[in-house]
Each structure stands twice: as C-alpha cells, then as structure tokens.
PDB file of C-alpha atoms in Angstrom:
ATOM      1  CA  MET Q 249      55.742  84.330  27.551  1.00  0.00           C
ATOM      2  CA  PHE Q 250      58.302  86.714  25.564  1.00  0.00           C
ATOM      3  CA  SER Q 251      57.855  89.319  23.132  1.00  0.00           C
ATOM      4  CA  ILE Q 252      58.606  92.194  21.267  1.00  0.00           C
ATOM      5  CA  THR Q 253      57.068  95.195  20.081  1.00  0.00           C
ATOM      6  CA  VAL Q 254      58.093  97.289  16.682  1.00  0.00           C
ATOM      7  CA  ARG Q 255      55.598 100.166  16.029  1.00  0.00           C
ATOM      8  CA  ASP Q 256      55.297 101.879  12.603  1.00  0.00           C
ATOM      9  CA  HIS Q 257      51.866 104.407  11.044  1.00  0.00           C
ATOM     10  CA  LEU Q 258      49.300 104.446   8.581  1.00  0.00           C
ATOM     11  CA  MET Q 259      47.775 106.250   6.852  1.00  0.00           C
ATOM     12  CA  ILE Q 260      44.953 105.475   4.894  1.00  0.00           C
ATOM     13  CA  ALA Q 261      40.878 106.868   2.856  1.00  0.00           C
ATOM     14  CA  HIS Q 262      38.596 104.191   2.756  1.00  0.00           C
ATOM     15  CA  SER Q 263      34.212 104.904   3.256  1.00  0.00           C
ATOM     16  CA  PHE Q 264      31.990 102.126   5.227  1.00  0.00           C
ATOM     17  CA  ARG Q 265      29.324 100.288   2.984  1.00  0.00           C
ATOM     18  CA  GLY Q 266      26.033  99.811   6.242  1.00  0.00           C
ATOM     19  CA  GLU Q 267      23.967 102.168   8.767  1.00  0.00           C
ATOM     20  CA  VAL Q 268      25.675 101.355  11.035  1.00  0.00           C
ATOM     21  CA  PHE Q 269      28.569 103.070   9.884  1.00  0.00           C
ATOM     22  CA  GLY Q 270      26.876 106.254  10.157  1.00  0.00           C
ATOM     23  CA  PRO Q 271      28.185 109.690   8.228  1.00  0.00           C
ATOM     24  CA  ALA Q 272      32.148 107.317   8.120  1.00  0.00           C
ATOM     25  CA  GLN Q 273      29.943 105.758   5.576  1.00  0.00           C
ATOM     26  CA  ARG Q 274      31.386 108.572   3.177  1.00  0.00           C
ATOM     27  CA  LEU Q 275      35.037 109.125   1.902  1.00  0.00           C
ATOM     28  CA  HIS Q 276      36.463 109.664   4.941  1.00  0.00           C
ATOM     29  CA  GLY Q 277      41.064 109.532   6.115  1.00  0.00           C
ATOM     30  CA  ALA Q 278      42.383 107.790   9.092  1.00  0.00           C
ATOM     31  CA  THR Q 279      45.473 107.598  10.638  1.00  0.00           C
ATOM     32  CA  PHE Q 280      46.949 104.632  12.904  1.00  0.00           C
ATOM     33  CA  LEU Q 281      49.642 104.072  14.744  1.00  0.00           C
ATOM     34  CA  VAL Q 282      50.270 100.292  14.506  1.00  0.00           C
ATOM     35  CA  ASP Q 283      51.573  98.789  16.642  1.00  0.00           C
ATOM     36  CA  ALA Q 284      53.122  94.388  15.972  1.00  0.00           C
ATOM     37  CA  THR Q 285      54.278  92.261  19.076  1.00  0.00           C
ATOM     38  CA  PHE Q 286      56.527  89.101  18.495  1.00  0.00           C
ATOM     39  CA  ARG Q 287      55.903  86.254  20.736  1.00  0.00           C
ATOM     40  CA  ARG Q 288      57.671  83.040  21.815  1.00  0.00           C
ATOM     41  CA  ALA Q 289      57.498  81.125  24.607  1.00  0.00           C
ATOM     42  CA  GLU Q 290      61.472  80.532  24.778  1.00  0.00           C
ATOM     43  CA  LEU Q 291      64.159  82.923  23.706  1.00  0.00           C
ATOM     44  CA  ASP Q 292      66.607  82.389  20.451  1.00  0.00           C
ATOM     45  CA  ASP Q 293      70.351  81.161  21.236  1.00  0.00           C
ATOM     46  CA  ASP Q 294      70.904  84.623  20.936  1.00  0.00           C
ATOM     47  CA  ASN Q 295      68.381  85.170  23.674  1.00  0.00           C
ATOM     48  CA  ILE Q 296      66.127  87.764  22.022  1.00  0.00           C
ATOM     49  CA  VAL Q 297      62.183  86.868  20.441  1.00  0.00           C
ATOM     50  CA  VAL Q 298      63.499  88.036  16.891  1.00  0.00           C
ATOM     51  CA  ASP Q 299      65.938  90.536  14.796  1.00  0.00           C
ATOM     52  CA  ILE Q 300      64.210  93.820  15.910  1.00  0.00           C
ATOM     53  CA  GLY Q 301      65.702  94.999  13.489  1.00  0.00           C
ATOM     54  CA  LEU Q 302      64.183  92.763  11.044  1.00  0.00           C
ATOM     55  CA  ALA Q 303      60.727  93.162  12.824  1.00  0.00           C
ATOM     56  CA  THR Q 304      60.367  96.657  12.455  1.00  0.00           C
ATOM     57  CA  GLN Q 305      61.430  96.900   8.427  1.00  0.00           C
ATOM     58  CA  GLU Q 306      59.019  93.876   7.828  1.00  0.00           C
ATOM     59  CA  LEU Q 307      56.571  96.203   9.734  1.00  0.00           C
ATOM     60  CA  GLY Q 308      57.551  98.910   7.284  1.00  0.00           C
ATOM     61  CA  ALA Q 309      57.169  97.226   4.564  1.00  0.00           C
ATOM     62  CA  VAL Q 310      54.003  96.282   4.737  1.00  0.00           C
ATOM     63  CA  VAL Q 311      52.481  99.374   6.308  1.00  0.00           C
ATOM     64  CA  SER Q 312      53.925 101.004   2.692  1.00  0.00           C
ATOM     65  CA  GLU Q 313      51.856  98.640   0.552  1.00  0.00           C
ATOM     66  CA  LEU Q 314      48.255 100.199   2.542  1.00  0.00           C
ATOM     67  CA  ASN Q 315      49.798 103.788   3.328  1.00  0.00           C
ATOM     68  CA  TYR Q 316      48.602 106.466   1.249  1.00  0.00           C
ATOM     69  CA  ARG Q 317      45.786 104.769  -0.203  1.00  0.00           C
ATOM     70  CA  ASN Q 318      42.172 104.787  -0.820  1.00  0.00           C
ATOM     71  CA  LEU Q 319      41.259 101.932   0.278  1.00  0.00           C
ATOM     72  CA  ASP Q 320      37.903 101.640  -1.622  1.00  0.00           C
ATOM     73  CA  SER Q 321      40.514 101.569  -5.448  1.00  0.00           C
ATOM     74  CA  GLU Q 322      42.209  98.595  -3.551  1.00  0.00           C
ATOM     75  CA  PRO Q 323      41.447  96.047  -5.302  1.00  0.00           C
ATOM     76  CA  ALA Q 324      41.810  93.499  -3.035  1.00  0.00           C
ATOM     77  CA  PHE Q 325      39.847  95.392  -0.619  1.00  0.00           C
ATOM     78  CA  LYS Q 326      36.929  95.900  -3.165  1.00  0.00           C
ATOM     79  CA  GLY Q 327      33.703  95.386  -1.611  1.00  0.00           C
ATOM     80  CA  THR Q 328      34.971  94.661   2.028  1.00  0.00           C
ATOM     81  CA  ASN Q 329      34.949  96.595   5.221  1.00  0.00           C
ATOM     82  CA  THR Q 330      37.739  97.671   6.095  1.00  0.00           C
ATOM     83  CA  SER Q 331      37.454  98.260   9.249  1.00  0.00           C
ATOM     84  CA  THR Q 332      40.498  99.164  12.309  1.00  0.00           C
ATOM     85  CA  GLU Q 333      39.840  95.673  13.047  1.00  0.00           C
ATOM     86  CA  PHE Q 334      39.432  93.610  10.082  1.00  0.00           C
ATOM     87  CA  LEU Q 335      43.117  96.130   8.656  1.00  0.00           C
ATOM     88  CA  ALA Q 336      44.443  94.375  11.449  1.00  0.00           C
ATOM     89  CA  LYS Q 337      44.564  91.222  10.571  1.00  0.00           C
ATOM     90  CA  VAL Q 338      45.430  92.178   7.127  1.00  0.00           C
ATOM     91  CA  ILE Q 339      48.455  93.487   8.971  1.00  0.00           C
ATOM     92  CA  ALA Q 340      49.199  90.842  11.298  1.00  0.00           C
ATOM     93  CA  ASP Q 341      48.781  88.197   7.868  1.00  0.00           C
ATOM     94  CA  ARG Q 342      51.301  89.646   5.812  1.00  0.00           C
ATOM     95  CA  LEU Q 343      53.735  89.690   8.776  1.00  0.00           C
ATOM     96  CA  ALA Q 344      52.980  85.520   8.887  1.00  0.00           C
ATOM     97  CA  ASP Q 345      53.938  85.594   5.620  1.00  0.00           C
ATOM     98  CA  ARG Q 346      56.887  87.273   5.662  1.00  0.00           C
ATOM     99  CA  VAL Q 347      57.814  85.393   9.364  1.00  0.00           C
ATOM    100  CA  HIS Q 348      56.936  81.446   7.160  1.00  0.00           C
ATOM    101  CA  ALA Q 349      59.125  83.284   4.028  1.00  0.00           C
ATOM    102  CA  GLY Q 350      62.893  83.752   5.887  1.00  0.00           C
ATOM    103  CA  ALA Q 351      62.073  87.785   5.844  1.00  0.00           C
ATOM    104  CA  LEU Q 352      62.773  88.550   9.411  1.00  0.00           C
ATOM    105  CA  GLY Q 353      65.275  85.589   9.715  1.00  0.00           C
ATOM    106  CA  GLU Q 354      65.669  82.299  10.835  1.00  0.00           C
ATOM    107  CA  GLY Q 355      65.355  82.651  14.538  1.00  0.00           C
ATOM    108  CA  ALA Q 356      61.613  84.623  13.449  1.00  0.00           C
ATOM    109  CA  HIS Q 357      60.640  80.450  12.489  1.00  0.00           C
ATOM    110  CA  GLY Q 358      60.622  80.094  16.654  1.00  0.00           C
ATOM    111  CA  LEU Q 359      57.986  82.112  16.362  1.00  0.00           C
ATOM    112  CA  ALA Q 360      54.993  81.121  18.518  1.00  0.00           C
ATOM    113  CA  GLY Q 361      52.335  84.188  17.205  1.00  0.00           C
ATOM    114  CA  ILE Q 362      51.414  87.624  16.517  1.00  0.00           C
ATOM    115  CA  THR Q 363      49.593  90.527  17.855  1.00  0.00           C
ATOM    116  CA  VAL Q 364      48.707  94.149  15.491  1.00  0.00           C
ATOM    117  CA  THR Q 365      47.234  96.771  17.503  1.00  0.00           C
ATOM    118  CA  LEU Q 366      45.518  99.634  14.860  1.00  0.00           C
ATOM    119  CA  HIS Q 367      45.034 102.791  17.473  1.00  0.00           C
ATOM    120  CA  GLU Q 368      42.489 104.946  16.190  1.00  0.00           C
ATOM    121  CA  SER Q 369      43.743 107.125  19.046  1.00  0.00           C
ATOM    122  CA  HIS Q 370      44.782 107.729  22.502  1.00  0.00           C
ATOM    123  CA  ILE Q 371      41.096 105.901  23.908  1.00  0.00           C
ATOM    124  CA  ALA Q 372      39.855 103.455  20.742  1.00  0.00           C
ATOM    125  CA  TRP Q 373      42.559 100.901  19.285  1.00  0.00           C
ATOM    126  CA  ALA Q 374      41.521  97.252  17.684  1.00  0.00           C
ATOM    127  CA  SER Q 375      43.733  93.845  17.647  1.00  0.00           C
ATOM    128  CA  TYR Q 376      44.149  90.842  15.895  1.00  0.00           C
ATOM    129  CA  GLU Q 377      45.879  87.936  17.416  1.00  0.00           C
ATOM    130  CA  ARG Q 378      47.019  84.730  15.210  1.00  0.00           C
ATOM    131  CA  ALA Q 379      49.645  81.515  15.444  1.00  0.00           C
ATOM    132  CA  LEU Q 380      52.683  80.641  14.039  1.00  0.00           C
TER     133      LEU Q 380
END
C-alpha cells in the first residue's frame, strides 16, 4: 500500500460532559497537529498516490471550518463530546466527501482509504481510519 501524508494544525475550544473527563468538563482550549494520510494499492498513471498540493489545500479547507471555534457553540456538534477521536472522524469524513466530489482530482477516485491523526501533544494522539 502506498501513502502520502499532509499536515495542518487546528485550534479549538470545547468542554466535555461526564465525570471521566475531570477538569476538562470546563471550557478549555486544544491545539492539534492534524495529519491526513491517503492510501492506495497502486500508483496512478502519474506514479503518485494523490496530488499532494490538492491534498494539502483540501485538508486546510476542512480544518478552517473548525479552526478558532468554540465547538460547544457549533450546531453540528450540539450535545456531542468533541473528543480527539471524534474530531479525527469528522475530518476524515469531510475529506472523503471532498474526494468523492472530485476536489482532489480524478486520480483521487482510486484511493483506498484515509487516516486522520490528531496529535494532542508529543506523547498522545488519536486516529480514525476509513475506506473510500
């Protein structure tokens, strides 16, 4: 399996419901490094996984929809604990929608999957992997 990974960053505010979250139940900020890995079994006709420039651009567009927002105030996340794992899935699903819409070029239709990893720190991160 071939892959490429592009990176961006994301800064949000949010809070959690549930005793398991301890002090994170209060409103707090989080900054994530966001890695999006695109996979395919065979390279396309240009010998690439996907256009790295378009992959970077589309990851940036998806991240900008969430960046500098209080997720507690976003209607799409009402009543949801916007955990790192949950946000990785949101970003992966939104990237998949862009792949299917053709935003990453025709060659992207041959992609097998996407993995999005959100790094909370240098020692903790969460990922979501999905097929396309």
